PDB file of C-alpha atoms in Angstrom:
ATOM      1  CA  UNK A 199     -15.325 -20.601 -16.606  1.00  0.00           C
ATOM      2  CA  UNK A 200     -15.697 -17.396 -14.641  1.00  0.00           C
ATOM      3  CA  UNK A 201     -19.170 -16.470 -13.321  1.00  0.00           C
ATOM      4  CA  UNK A 202     -19.051 -13.149 -15.168  1.00  0.00           C
ATOM      5  CA  UNK A 203     -17.493 -11.886 -18.388  1.00  0.00           C
ATOM      6  CA  UNK A 204     -15.443  -8.770 -19.045  1.00  0.00           C
ATOM      7  CA  UNK A 205     -18.517  -7.317 -20.770  1.00  0.00           C
ATOM      8  CA  UNK A 206     -20.319  -7.415 -17.402  1.00  0.00           C
ATOM      9  CA  UNK A 207     -17.498  -5.397 -15.814  1.00  0.00           C
ATOM     10  CA  UNK A 208     -17.537  -2.885 -18.672  1.00  0.00           C
ATOM     11  CA  UNK A 209     -21.312  -2.495 -18.334  1.00  0.00           C
ATOM     12  CA  UNK A 210     -21.030  -1.971 -14.582  1.00  0.00           C
ATOM     13  CA  UNK A 211     -18.327   0.633 -15.102  1.00  0.00           C
ATOM     14  CA  UNK A 212     -20.581   2.640 -17.392  1.00  0.00           C
ATOM     15  CA  UNK A 213     -23.364   2.531 -14.806  1.00  0.00           C
ATOM     16  CA  UNK A 214     -20.996   3.694 -12.064  1.00  0.00           C
ATOM     17  CA  UNK A 215     -19.622   6.690 -13.970  1.00  0.00           C
ATOM     18  CA  UNK A 216     -22.395   9.148 -12.991  1.00  0.00           C
ATOM     19  CA  UNK A 217     -21.983   8.375  -9.295  1.00  0.00           C
ATOM     20  CA  UNK A 218     -18.288   8.714  -8.433  1.00  0.00           C
ATOM     21  CA  UNK A 219     -14.854   9.191  -9.969  1.00  0.00           C
ATOM     22  CA  UNK A 220     -12.209   6.459 -10.199  1.00  0.00           C
ATOM     23  CA  UNK A 221     -10.242   6.019  -6.999  1.00  0.00           C
ATOM     24  CA  UNK A 222      -6.661   7.338  -7.104  1.00  0.00           C
ATOM     25  CA  UNK A 223      -3.600   5.165  -7.685  1.00  0.00           C
ATOM     26  CA  UNK A 224      -0.499   6.424  -5.888  1.00  0.00           C
ATOM     27  CA  UNK A 225       3.141   5.477  -5.589  1.00  0.00           C
ATOM     28  CA  UNK A 226       5.048   6.023  -2.320  1.00  0.00           C
ATOM     29  CA  UNK A 227       8.852   5.556  -2.521  1.00  0.00           C
ATOM     30  CA  UNK A 228       8.971   4.794   1.212  1.00  0.00           C
ATOM     31  CA  UNK A 229       6.674   1.817   0.638  1.00  0.00           C
ATOM     32  CA  UNK A 230       9.133   0.557  -1.980  1.00  0.00           C
ATOM     33  CA  UNK A 231      11.891   0.826   0.626  1.00  0.00           C
ATOM     34  CA  UNK A 232       9.789  -0.941   3.245  1.00  0.00           C
ATOM     35  CA  UNK A 233       8.912  -3.861   0.975  1.00  0.00           C
ATOM     36  CA  UNK A 234      12.349  -4.108  -0.608  1.00  0.00           C
ATOM     37  CA  UNK A 235      13.483  -6.518  -3.337  1.00  0.00           C
ATOM     38  CA  UNK A 236      13.360  -3.739  -5.945  1.00  0.00           C
ATOM     39  CA  UNK A 237       9.554  -3.841  -5.988  1.00  0.00           C
ATOM     40  CA  UNK A 238       7.665  -0.734  -7.097  1.00  0.00           C
ATOM     41  CA  UNK A 239       4.411  -0.569  -5.119  1.00  0.00           C
ATOM     42  CA  UNK A 240       1.227   1.076  -6.353  1.00  0.00           C
ATOM     43  CA  UNK A 241      -1.627   1.685  -3.916  1.00  0.00           C
ATOM     44  CA  UNK A 242      -5.199   1.960  -5.147  1.00  0.00           C
ATOM     45  CA  UNK A 243      -7.051   4.096  -2.636  1.00  0.00           C
ATOM     46  CA  UNK A 244     -10.505   2.566  -2.527  1.00  0.00           C
ATOM     47  CA  UNK A 245     -10.747   4.171   0.922  1.00  0.00           C
ATOM     48  CA  UNK A 246     -11.273   7.480  -0.942  1.00  0.00           C
ATOM     49  CA  UNK A 247     -14.542   6.303  -2.494  1.00  0.00           C
ATOM     50  CA  UNK A 248     -17.929   7.213  -0.981  1.00  0.00           C
ATOM     51  CA  UNK A 249     -18.435   5.170   2.230  1.00  0.00           C
ATOM     52  CA  UNK A 250     -14.656   4.627   2.447  1.00  0.00           C
ATOM     53  CA  UNK A 251     -14.589   1.215   0.766  1.00  0.00           C
ATOM     54  CA  UNK A 252     -14.566  -0.580  -2.587  1.00  0.00           C
ATOM     55  CA  UNK A 253     -17.915  -2.086  -1.626  1.00  0.00           C
ATOM     56  CA  UNK A 254     -19.686   1.019  -2.917  1.00  0.00           C
ATOM     57  CA  UNK A 255     -18.810  -0.276  -6.380  1.00  0.00           C
ATOM     58  CA  UNK A 256     -20.612  -3.536  -5.668  1.00  0.00           C
ATOM     59  CA  UNK A 257     -23.615  -1.825  -4.149  1.00  0.00           C
ATOM     60  CA  UNK A 258     -23.987   0.719  -6.931  1.00  0.00           C
ATOM     61  CA  UNK A 259     -23.549  -1.921  -9.643  1.00  0.00           C
ATOM     62  CA  UNK A 260     -26.280  -4.004  -8.013  1.00  0.00           C
ATOM     63  CA  UNK A 261     -28.752  -1.168  -7.398  1.00  0.00           C
ATOM     64  CA  UNK A 262     -28.381   0.259 -10.909  1.00  0.00           C
ATOM     65  CA  UNK A 263     -29.014  -3.171 -12.459  1.00  0.00           C
ATOM     66  CA  UNK A 264     -32.430  -3.629 -10.800  1.00  0.00           C
ATOM     67  CA  UNK A 265     -35.572  -3.715 -12.891  1.00  0.00           C
ATOM     68  CA  UNK A 266     -38.095  -0.947 -12.122  1.00  0.00           C
ATOM     69  CA  UNK A 267     -40.285  -3.423 -10.227  1.00  0.00           C
ATOM     70  CA  UNK A 268     -37.369  -4.791  -8.184  1.00  0.00           C
ATOM     71  CA  UNK A 269     -36.228  -1.246  -7.406  1.00  0.00           C
ATOM     72  CA  UNK A 270     -39.717  -0.414  -6.147  1.00  0.00           C
ATOM     73  CA  UNK A 271     -39.664  -3.383  -3.751  1.00  0.00           C
ATOM     74  CA  UNK A 272     -36.184  -2.651  -2.492  1.00  0.00           C
ATOM     75  CA  UNK A 273     -33.201  -4.766  -1.498  1.00  0.00           C
ATOM     76  CA  UNK A 274     -31.921  -6.536   1.597  1.00  0.00           C
ATOM     77  CA  UNK A 275     -28.424  -7.700   2.509  1.00  0.00           C
ATOM     78  CA  UNK A 276     -26.384  -9.172   5.333  1.00  0.00           C
ATOM     79  CA  UNK A 277     -23.076  -7.523   6.195  1.00  0.00           C
ATOM     80  CA  UNK A 278     -20.547  -6.665   8.862  1.00  0.00           C
ATOM     81  CA  UNK A 279     -20.435  -3.146   7.506  1.00  0.00           C
ATOM     82  CA  UNK A 280     -18.861  -2.175   4.193  1.00  0.00           C
ATOM     83  CA  UNK A 281     -21.232  -4.114   1.916  1.00  0.00           C
ATOM     84  CA  UNK A 282     -24.155  -2.582   3.793  1.00  0.00           C
ATOM     85  CA  UNK A 283     -22.651   0.887   3.580  1.00  0.00           C
ATOM     86  CA  UNK A 284     -22.212   0.546  -0.178  1.00  0.00           C
ATOM     87  CA  UNK A 285     -25.791  -0.614  -0.710  1.00  0.00           C
ATOM     88  CA  UNK A 286     -27.190   2.039   1.616  1.00  0.00           C
ATOM     89  CA  UNK A 287     -25.300   4.773  -0.229  1.00  0.00           C
ATOM     90  CA  UNK A 288     -26.410   3.505  -3.640  1.00  0.00           C
ATOM     91  CA  UNK A 289     -29.993   3.071  -2.433  1.00  0.00           C
ATOM     92  CA  UNK A 290     -30.070   6.668  -1.261  1.00  0.00           C
ATOM     93  CA  UNK A 291     -28.641   7.829  -4.591  1.00  0.00           C
ATOM     94  CA  UNK A 292     -31.322   5.930  -6.555  1.00  0.00           C
ATOM     95  CA  UNK A 293     -34.219   6.228  -4.073  1.00  0.00           C
ATOM     96  CA  UNK A 294     -34.338   2.473  -3.488  1.00  0.00           C
ATOM     97  CA  UNK A 295     -35.315   1.141  -0.054  1.00  0.00           C
ATOM     98  CA  UNK A 296     -32.495  -0.800   1.599  1.00  0.00           C
ATOM     99  CA  UNK A 297     -32.622  -3.092   4.657  1.00  0.00           C
ATOM    100  CA  UNK A 298     -29.287  -4.139   6.127  1.00  0.00           C
ATOM    101  CA  UNK A 299     -28.886  -7.034   8.575  1.00  0.00           C
ATOM    102  CA  UNK A 300     -25.804  -7.026  10.810  1.00  0.00           C
ATOM    103  CA  UNK A 301     -24.674  -9.344  13.621  1.00  0.00           C
ATOM    104  CA  UNK A 302     -25.396  -8.236  17.167  1.00  0.00           C
ATOM    105  CA  UNK A 303     -22.446  -6.280  18.542  1.00  0.00           C
ATOM    106  CA  UNK A 304     -21.428  -5.131  15.063  1.00  0.00           C
ATOM    107  CA  UNK A 305     -19.096  -2.135  14.601  1.00  0.00           C
ATOM    108  CA  UNK A 306     -21.173   0.725  16.081  1.00  0.00           C
ATOM    109  CA  UNK A 307     -19.672   3.366  13.813  1.00  0.00           C
ATOM    110  CA  UNK A 308     -20.585   1.396  10.698  1.00  0.00           C
ATOM    111  CA  UNK A 309     -24.082   0.815  12.091  1.00  0.00           C
ATOM    112  CA  UNK A 310     -24.542   4.534  12.672  1.00  0.00           C
ATOM    113  CA  UNK A 311     -23.366   5.394   9.167  1.00  0.00           C
ATOM    114  CA  UNK A 312     -25.688   2.835   7.564  1.00  0.00           C
ATOM    115  CA  UNK A 313     -28.629   4.360   9.433  1.00  0.00           C
ATOM    116  CA  UNK A 314     -27.524   7.886   8.506  1.00  0.00           C
ATOM    117  CA  UNK A 315     -27.806   6.949   4.825  1.00  0.00           C
ATOM    118  CA  UNK A 316     -31.482   6.125   5.293  1.00  0.00           C
ATOM    119  CA  UNK A 317     -31.273   2.325   5.360  1.00  0.00           C
ATOM    120  CA  UNK A 318     -33.204   0.196   7.841  1.00  0.00           C
ATOM    121  CA  UNK A 319     -30.718  -1.591  10.111  1.00  0.00           C
ATOM    122  CA  UNK A 320     -31.610  -4.926  11.710  1.00  0.00           C
ATOM    123  CA  UNK A 321     -29.237  -6.344  14.333  1.00  0.00           C
ATOM    124  CA  UNK A 322     -29.733 -10.112  14.372  1.00  0.00           C
ATOM    125  CA  UNK A 323     -27.610 -13.218  14.949  1.00  0.00           C
ATOM    126  CA  UNK A 324     -24.621 -13.876  17.155  1.00  0.00           C
ATOM    127  CA  UNK A 325     -22.687 -15.142  14.108  1.00  0.00           C
ATOM    128  CA  UNK A 326     -22.614 -13.781  10.586  1.00  0.00           C
ATOM    129  CA  UNK A 327     -24.102 -17.021   9.236  1.00  0.00           C
ATOM    130  CA  UNK A 328     -27.149 -16.489  11.484  1.00  0.00           C
ATOM    131  CA  UNK A 329     -27.409 -12.949  10.168  1.00  0.00           C
ATOM    132  CA  UNK A 330     -27.416 -14.278   6.595  1.00  0.00           C
ATOM    133  CA  UNK A 331     -30.244 -16.705   7.426  1.00  0.00           C
ATOM    134  CA  UNK A 332     -32.352 -13.897   8.917  1.00  0.00           C
ATOM    135  CA  UNK A 333     -31.659 -11.775   5.843  1.00  0.00           C
ATOM    136  CA  UNK A 334     -32.984 -14.527   3.564  1.00  0.00           C
ATOM    137  CA  UNK A 335     -36.172 -14.701   5.621  1.00  0.00           C
ATOM    138  CA  UNK A 336     -36.735 -10.955   5.186  1.00  0.00           C
ATOM    139  CA  UNK A 337     -36.126 -11.205   1.436  1.00  0.00           C
ATOM    140  CA  UNK A 338     -38.771 -13.918   1.096  1.00  0.00           C
ATOM    141  CA  UNK A 339     -41.303 -12.301   3.406  1.00  0.00           C
ATOM    142  CA  UNK A 340     -41.038  -8.801   1.914  1.00  0.00           C
ATOM    143  CA  UNK A 341     -40.290  -9.875  -1.695  1.00  0.00           C
ATOM    144  CA  UNK A 342     -37.098  -7.864  -1.752  1.00  0.00           C
ATOM    145  CA  UNK A 343     -34.034  -8.586  -3.879  1.00  0.00           C
ATOM    146  CA  UNK A 344     -31.341 -10.274  -1.820  1.00  0.00           C
ATOM    147  CA  UNK A 345     -27.937  -8.796  -2.659  1.00  0.00           C
ATOM    148  CA  UNK A 346     -25.388 -11.215  -1.282  1.00  0.00           C
ATOM    149  CA  UNK A 347     -21.981  -9.703  -0.587  1.00  0.00           C
ATOM    150  CA  UNK A 348     -20.340 -12.351  -2.798  1.00  0.00           C
ATOM    151  CA  UNK A 349     -22.858 -14.684  -4.480  1.00  0.00           C
ATOM    152  CA  UNK A 350     -24.246 -12.054  -6.827  1.00  0.00           C
ATOM    153  CA  UNK A 351     -23.114 -11.460 -10.400  1.00  0.00           C
ATOM    154  CA  UNK A 352     -23.510  -7.676 -10.293  1.00  0.00           C
ATOM    155  CA  UNK A 353     -21.464  -7.553  -7.084  1.00  0.00           C
ATOM    156  CA  UNK A 354     -18.623  -9.357  -8.867  1.00  0.00           C
ATOM    157  CA  UNK A 355     -18.935  -7.076 -11.900  1.00  0.00           C
ATOM    158  CA  UNK A 356     -18.841  -3.998  -9.702  1.00  0.00           C
ATOM    159  CA  UNK A 357     -15.725  -5.219  -7.931  1.00  0.00           C
ATOM    160  CA  UNK A 358     -14.062  -5.841 -11.279  1.00  0.00           C
ATOM    161  CA  UNK A 359     -14.301  -2.157 -12.179  1.00  0.00           C
ATOM    162  CA  UNK A 360     -11.496  -1.487  -9.699  1.00  0.00           C
ATOM    163  CA  UNK A 361      -8.923  -3.465 -11.705  1.00  0.00           C
ATOM    164  CA  UNK A 362     -10.282  -2.122 -14.981  1.00  0.00           C
ATOM    165  CA  UNK A 363      -9.574   1.429 -13.736  1.00  0.00           C
ATOM    166  CA  UNK A 364      -6.167   0.394 -12.438  1.00  0.00           C
ATOM    167  CA  UNK A 365      -4.947  -0.878 -15.794  1.00  0.00           C
ATOM    168  CA  UNK A 366      -5.916   2.442 -17.377  1.00  0.00           C
ATOM    169  CA  UNK A 367      -3.463   4.185 -15.043  1.00  0.00           C
ATOM    170  CA  UNK A 368      -0.711   1.563 -14.675  1.00  0.00           C
ATOM    171  CA  UNK A 369      -0.971  -0.701 -17.745  1.00  0.00           C
ATOM    172  CA  UNK A 370       2.402  -2.325 -17.028  1.00  0.00           C
ATOM    173  CA  UNK A 371       1.428  -3.811 -13.650  1.00  0.00           C
ATOM    174  CA  UNK A 372       2.968  -7.247 -13.117  1.00  0.00           C
ATOM    175  CA  UNK A 373       0.961  -8.408 -10.105  1.00  0.00           C
ATOM    176  CA  UNK A 374      -1.841  -7.565  -7.703  1.00  0.00           C
ATOM    177  CA  UNK A 375      -2.016  -8.612  -4.046  1.00  0.00           C
ATOM    178  CA  UNK A 376      -5.618  -8.496  -2.870  1.00  0.00           C
ATOM    179  CA  UNK A 377      -7.194  -9.034   0.549  1.00  0.00           C
ATOM    180  CA  UNK A 378      -9.780 -11.787   0.225  1.00  0.00           C
ATOM    181  CA  UNK A 379     -12.981 -12.240   2.184  1.00  0.00           C
ATOM    182  CA  UNK A 380     -15.719 -13.480  -0.125  1.00  0.00           C
ATOM    183  CA  UNK A 381     -13.578 -13.052  -3.209  1.00  0.00           C
ATOM    184  CA  UNK A 382     -15.350 -10.395  -5.275  1.00  0.00           C
ATOM    185  CA  UNK A 383     -12.238  -8.221  -5.744  1.00  0.00           C
ATOM    186  CA  UNK A 384     -10.035 -11.166  -6.690  1.00  0.00           C
ATOM    187  CA  UNK A 385     -12.557 -12.708  -9.087  1.00  0.00           C
ATOM    188  CA  UNK A 386     -13.193  -9.315 -10.677  1.00  0.00           C
ATOM    189  CA  UNK A 387      -9.443  -8.788 -11.032  1.00  0.00           C
ATOM    190  CA  UNK A 388      -8.990 -12.215 -12.627  1.00  0.00           C
ATOM    191  CA  UNK A 389     -11.755 -11.578 -15.163  1.00  0.00           C
ATOM    192  CA  UNK A 390     -10.309  -8.195 -16.140  1.00  0.00           C
ATOM    193  CA  UNK A 391      -6.769  -9.571 -16.289  1.00  0.00           C
ATOM    194  CA  UNK A 392      -7.829 -12.448 -18.547  1.00  0.00           C
ATOM    195  CA  UNK A 393      -9.311  -9.952 -21.003  1.00  0.00           C
ATOM    196  CA  UNK A 394      -6.928  -7.009 -20.812  1.00  0.00           C
ATOM    197  CA  UNK A 395      -3.601  -8.330 -19.490  1.00  0.00           C
ATOM    198  CA  UNK A 396      -3.323 -12.134 -19.320  1.00  0.00           C
ATOM    199  CA  UNK A 397       0.171 -11.893 -17.812  1.00  0.00           C
ATOM    200  CA  UNK A 398      -1.071 -10.047 -14.727  1.00  0.00           C
ATOM    201  CA  UNK A 399      -0.681 -12.304 -11.690  1.00  0.00           C
ATOM    202  CA  UNK A 400      -3.368 -12.068  -8.996  1.00  0.00           C
ATOM    203  CA  UNK A 401      -2.418 -13.086  -5.455  1.00  0.00           C
ATOM    204  CA  UNK A 402      -4.762 -13.245  -2.476  1.00  0.00           C
ATOM    205  CA  UNK A 403      -4.130 -12.818   1.238  1.00  0.00           C
ATOM    206  CA  UNK A 404      -6.334 -13.736   4.175  1.00  0.00           C
ATOM    207  CA  UNK A 405      -5.899 -13.475   7.922  1.00  0.00           C
ATOM    208  CA  UNK A 406      -4.580 -16.580   9.658  1.00  0.00           C
ATOM    209  CA  UNK A 407      -7.481 -16.059  12.062  1.00  0.00           C
ATOM    210  CA  UNK A 408     -10.024 -16.541   9.262  1.00  0.00           C
ATOM    211  CA  UNK A 409      -8.405 -18.988   6.881  1.00  0.00           C
ATOM    212  CA  UNK A 410     -11.384 -20.853   5.384  1.00  0.00           C
ATOM    213  CA  UNK A 411     -11.033 -19.492   1.845  1.00  0.00           C
ATOM    214  CA  UNK A 412      -7.252 -19.925   1.906  1.00  0.00           C
ATOM    215  CA  UNK A 413      -7.476 -23.512   3.129  1.00  0.00           C
ATOM    216  CA  UNK A 414     -10.182 -24.376   0.605  1.00  0.00           C
ATOM    217  CA  UNK A 415      -8.168 -22.884  -2.249  1.00  0.00           C
ATOM    218  CA  UNK A 416      -5.184 -25.025  -1.366  1.00  0.00           C
ATOM    219  CA  UNK A 417      -6.943 -28.351  -0.797  1.00  0.00           C
ATOM    220  CA  UNK A 418      -9.908 -27.944  -3.167  1.00  0.00           C
ATOM    221  CA  UNK A 419     -12.499 -28.634  -0.472  1.00  0.00           C
ATOM    222  CA  UNK A 420     -15.221 -26.003   0.142  1.00  0.00           C
ATOM    223  CA  UNK A 421     -15.722 -24.774   3.698  1.00  0.00           C
ATOM    224  CA  UNK A 422     -18.777 -23.667   5.678  1.00  0.00           C
ATOM    225  CA  UNK A 423     -19.026 -21.919   9.036  1.00  0.00           C
ATOM    226  CA  UNK A 424     -15.362 -22.340   9.965  1.00  0.00           C
ATOM    227  CA  UNK A 425     -14.112 -20.472  13.075  1.00  0.00           C
ATOM    228  CA  UNK A 426     -13.239 -16.797  12.591  1.00  0.00           C
ATOM    229  CA  UNK A 427     -11.052 -14.703  14.899  1.00  0.00           C
ATOM    230  CA  UNK A 428      -9.621 -11.575  13.269  1.00  0.00           C
ATOM    231  CA  UNK A 429      -9.830  -7.828  13.744  1.00  0.00           C
ATOM    232  CA  UNK A 430      -9.835  -7.524   9.939  1.00  0.00           C
ATOM    233  CA  UNK A 431     -13.620  -7.769   9.793  1.00  0.00           C
ATOM    234  CA  UNK A 432     -13.758  -7.108   6.051  1.00  0.00           C
ATOM    235  CA  UNK A 433     -12.098 -10.485   5.433  1.00  0.00           C
ATOM    236  CA  UNK A 434     -13.553 -12.344   8.427  1.00  0.00           C
ATOM    237  CA  UNK A 435     -15.022 -15.097   6.269  1.00  0.00           C
ATOM    238  CA  UNK A 436     -15.657 -18.636   7.507  1.00  0.00           C
ATOM    239  CA  UNK A 437     -17.143 -20.067   4.309  1.00  0.00           C
ATOM    240  CA  UNK A 438     -16.502 -20.441   0.608  1.00  0.00           C
ATOM    241  CA  UNK A 439     -19.083 -19.309  -1.938  1.00  0.00           C
ATOM    242  CA  UNK A 440     -20.600 -20.922  -4.987  1.00  0.00           C
ATOM    243  CA  UNK A 441     -19.886 -18.107  -7.457  1.00  0.00           C
ATOM    244  CA  UNK A 442     -16.296 -17.525  -6.404  1.00  0.00           C
ATOM    245  CA  UNK A 443     -14.859 -20.885  -5.294  1.00  0.00           C
ATOM    246  CA  UNK A 444     -14.003 -22.332  -8.711  1.00  0.00           C
ATOM    247  CA  UNK A 445     -13.169 -18.886 -10.120  1.00  0.00           C
ATOM    248  CA  UNK A 446     -10.599 -18.283  -7.385  1.00  0.00           C
ATOM    249  CA  UNK A 447      -9.083 -21.706  -7.950  1.00  0.00           C
ATOM    250  CA  UNK A 448      -8.726 -20.834 -11.616  1.00  0.00           C
ATOM    251  CA  UNK A 449      -7.687 -17.192 -11.402  1.00  0.00           C
ATOM    252  CA  UNK A 450      -5.321 -16.871  -8.452  1.00  0.00           C
ATOM    253  CA  UNK A 451      -1.594 -17.387  -8.839  1.00  0.00           C
ATOM    254  CA  UNK A 452      -1.227 -18.082  -5.110  1.00  0.00           C
ATOM    255  CA  UNK A 453      -2.981 -17.493  -1.796  1.00  0.00           C
ATOM    256  CA  UNK A 454      -1.143 -16.679   1.454  1.00  0.00           C
ATOM    257  CA  UNK A 455      -1.989 -16.147   5.113  1.00  0.00           C
ATOM    258  CA  UNK A 456      -0.885 -13.129   7.139  1.00  0.00           C
ATOM    259  CA  UNK A 457      -0.824 -13.144  10.926  1.00  0.00           C
ATOM    260  CA  UNK A 458      -2.865 -10.721  12.987  1.00  0.00           C
ATOM    261  CA  UNK A 459       0.309  -8.926  14.201  1.00  0.00           C
ATOM    262  CA  UNK A 460       1.483  -8.586  10.578  1.00  0.00           C
ATOM    263  CA  UNK A 461      -1.825  -7.029   9.515  1.00  0.00           C
ATOM    264  CA  UNK A 462      -1.749  -4.656  12.490  1.00  0.00           C
ATOM    265  CA  UNK A 463       1.813  -3.645  11.566  1.00  0.00           C
ATOM    266  CA  UNK A 464       0.663  -3.002   8.012  1.00  0.00           C
ATOM    267  CA  UNK A 465      -2.026  -0.647   9.362  1.00  0.00           C
ATOM    268  CA  UNK A 466       0.689   1.285  11.198  1.00  0.00           C
ATOM    269  CA  UNK A 467       3.037   1.306   8.207  1.00  0.00           C
ATOM    270  CA  UNK A 468       0.383   2.591   5.815  1.00  0.00           C
ATOM    271  CA  UNK A 469      -0.637   5.293   8.266  1.00  0.00           C
ATOM    272  CA  UNK A 470       2.991   6.351   8.748  1.00  0.00           C
ATOM    273  CA  UNK A 471       3.897   6.357   5.056  1.00  0.00           C
ATOM    274  CA  UNK A 472       0.681   7.343   3.254  1.00  0.00           C
ATOM    275  CA  UNK A 473      -1.148   9.208   6.047  1.00  0.00           C
ATOM    276  CA  UNK A 474      -4.217   7.121   5.233  1.00  0.00           C
ATOM    277  CA  UNK A 475      -5.693   4.986   8.000  1.00  0.00           C
ATOM    278  CA  UNK A 476      -6.815   1.589   6.626  1.00  0.00           C
ATOM    279  CA  UNK A 477      -9.002  -0.909   8.401  1.00  0.00           C
ATOM    280  CA  UNK A 478      -7.495  -4.363   8.892  1.00  0.00           C
ATOM    281  CA  UNK A 479      -8.686  -5.672   5.533  1.00  0.00           C
ATOM    282  CA  UNK A 480      -7.400  -2.496   3.887  1.00  0.00           C
ATOM    283  CA  UNK A 481      -3.897  -3.221   5.188  1.00  0.00           C
ATOM    284  CA  UNK A 482      -3.867  -6.948   4.448  1.00  0.00           C
ATOM    285  CA  UNK A 483      -2.596  -6.419   0.905  1.00  0.00           C
ATOM    286  CA  UNK A 484       0.610  -4.884   2.257  1.00  0.00           C
ATOM    287  CA  UNK A 485       0.975  -7.681   4.797  1.00  0.00           C
ATOM    288  CA  UNK A 486       0.593 -10.209   1.999  1.00  0.00           C
ATOM    289  CA  UNK A 487       3.026  -8.384  -0.273  1.00  0.00           C
ATOM    290  CA  UNK A 488       5.714  -8.496   2.407  1.00  0.00           C
ATOM    291  CA  UNK A 489       5.306 -12.275   2.521  1.00  0.00           C
ATOM    292  CA  UNK A 490       5.424 -12.573  -1.258  1.00  0.00           C
ATOM    293  CA  UNK A 491       8.173  -9.991  -1.850  1.00  0.00           C
ATOM    294  CA  UNK A 492      11.046 -12.442  -2.534  1.00  0.00           C
ATOM    295  CA  UNK A 493       8.968 -13.996  -5.328  1.00  0.00           C
ATOM    296  CA  UNK A 494       8.005 -10.622  -6.803  1.00  0.00           C
ATOM    297  CA  UNK A 495      11.475  -9.071  -6.860  1.00  0.00           C
ATOM    298  CA  UNK A 496      11.849  -6.253  -9.386  1.00  0.00           C
ATOM    299  CA  UNK A 497       8.161  -6.214 -10.325  1.00  0.00           C
ATOM    300  CA  UNK A 498       5.465  -3.533 -10.394  1.00  0.00           C
ATOM    301  CA  UNK A 499       2.919  -4.646  -7.804  1.00  0.00           C
ATOM    302  CA  UNK A 500      -0.460  -3.206  -6.863  1.00  0.00           C
ATOM    303  CA  UNK A 501      -2.032  -3.399  -3.430  1.00  0.00           C
ATOM    304  CA  UNK A 502      -5.502  -2.190  -2.503  1.00  0.00           C
ATOM    305  CA  UNK A 503      -6.385  -0.011   0.453  1.00  0.00           C
ATOM    306  CA  UNK A 504      -9.829  -1.538   0.101  1.00  0.00           C
ATOM    307  CA  UNK A 505     -11.371   0.098   3.159  1.00  0.00           C
ATOM    308  CA  UNK A 506     -10.720   2.838   5.698  1.00  0.00           C
ATOM    309  CA  UNK A 507     -13.521   2.210   8.184  1.00  0.00           C
ATOM    310  CA  UNK A 508     -11.489   1.291  11.260  1.00  0.00           C
ATOM    311  CA  UNK A 509     -13.423   2.300  14.360  1.00  0.00           C
ATOM    312  CA  UNK A 510     -11.821   4.941  16.570  1.00  0.00           C
ATOM    313  CA  UNK A 511     -11.317   2.751  19.632  1.00  0.00           C
ATOM    314  CA  UNK A 512      -9.547  -0.007  17.726  1.00  0.00           C
ATOM    315  CA  UNK A 513      -7.530   2.494  15.707  1.00  0.00           C
ATOM    316  CA  UNK A 514      -6.128   3.961  18.920  1.00  0.00           C
ATOM    317  CA  UNK A 515      -5.081   0.503  20.121  1.00  0.00           C
ATOM    318  CA  UNK A 516      -3.512  -0.570  16.818  1.00  0.00           C
ATOM    319  CA  UNK A 517      -1.630   2.685  16.230  1.00  0.00           C
ATOM    320  CA  UNK A 518      -0.244   2.528  19.772  1.00  0.00           C
ATOM    321  CA  UNK A 519       1.153  -0.927  19.016  1.00  0.00           C
ATOM    322  CA  UNK A 520      -1.380  -2.845  21.068  1.00  0.00           C
ATOM    323  CA  UNK A 521      -3.159  -6.082  20.236  1.00  0.00           C
ATOM    324  CA  UNK A 522      -6.339  -5.284  18.275  1.00  0.00           C
TER     325      UNK A 522
END
């Protein structure tokens, strides 16, 4: 069983409608040429949403589902950036107090943007897992709702709205290749596909430098606090999660690893062809598609530019061909 139903996605989509328009889906013939094998590539530009990431869906779905009492007390979350940005934006839109915990040394541009949206930012923990523990302490002490970036039903429902929109625009999609960190996009896609298009194959890609979810999917053994070394911070996950582990095992057609150089090259290719600058996680779908291309020959395949919040210093290095 999936942790959410299609009805949860449909409900979240209705709650999101007043806040932002669907993200665009675009086709670039030069991407088709790059990928080859007669594949027609469709890019969903989640980087065009408020805060530059699909995570604003998750944040808005969560904030708008709060009871009046929970909204009065506010929410707290741990993040490396995009989840916090989405919650901060939604909190500002609904006048809900938001506290965001980030690891020390977190992306300074994301930190600044979170603060600019009116959220309280707490830098704590050398590792993300330590940040999560501190976040739980705040939630208990201040009686705030903890909105986990993955283990939260409304987060999964919000992420599912992306695929629901996509099938409105390109109903004949054959496959999706999705960057996977916690798994909200992939689980949401699987739930929507099961209801609307059971033949739609959902593939996941993770960085070889943060392979915990990939390894767990293949051997069936959950992971916790595995080493992480990737510039694709949106998918820098060292653990599996209760709400998504079994759902990913059920819903994914396959799960592949892309190298750091391959993800960096995908950043450059997407910039060159689409003139959109993705962050590492936002380019991982293309990196994964290039690995899967022989298997997907002749198909209509969607990839997600799930985030565009690459910091300026790293962007300069990556675009110049350097090691991120």
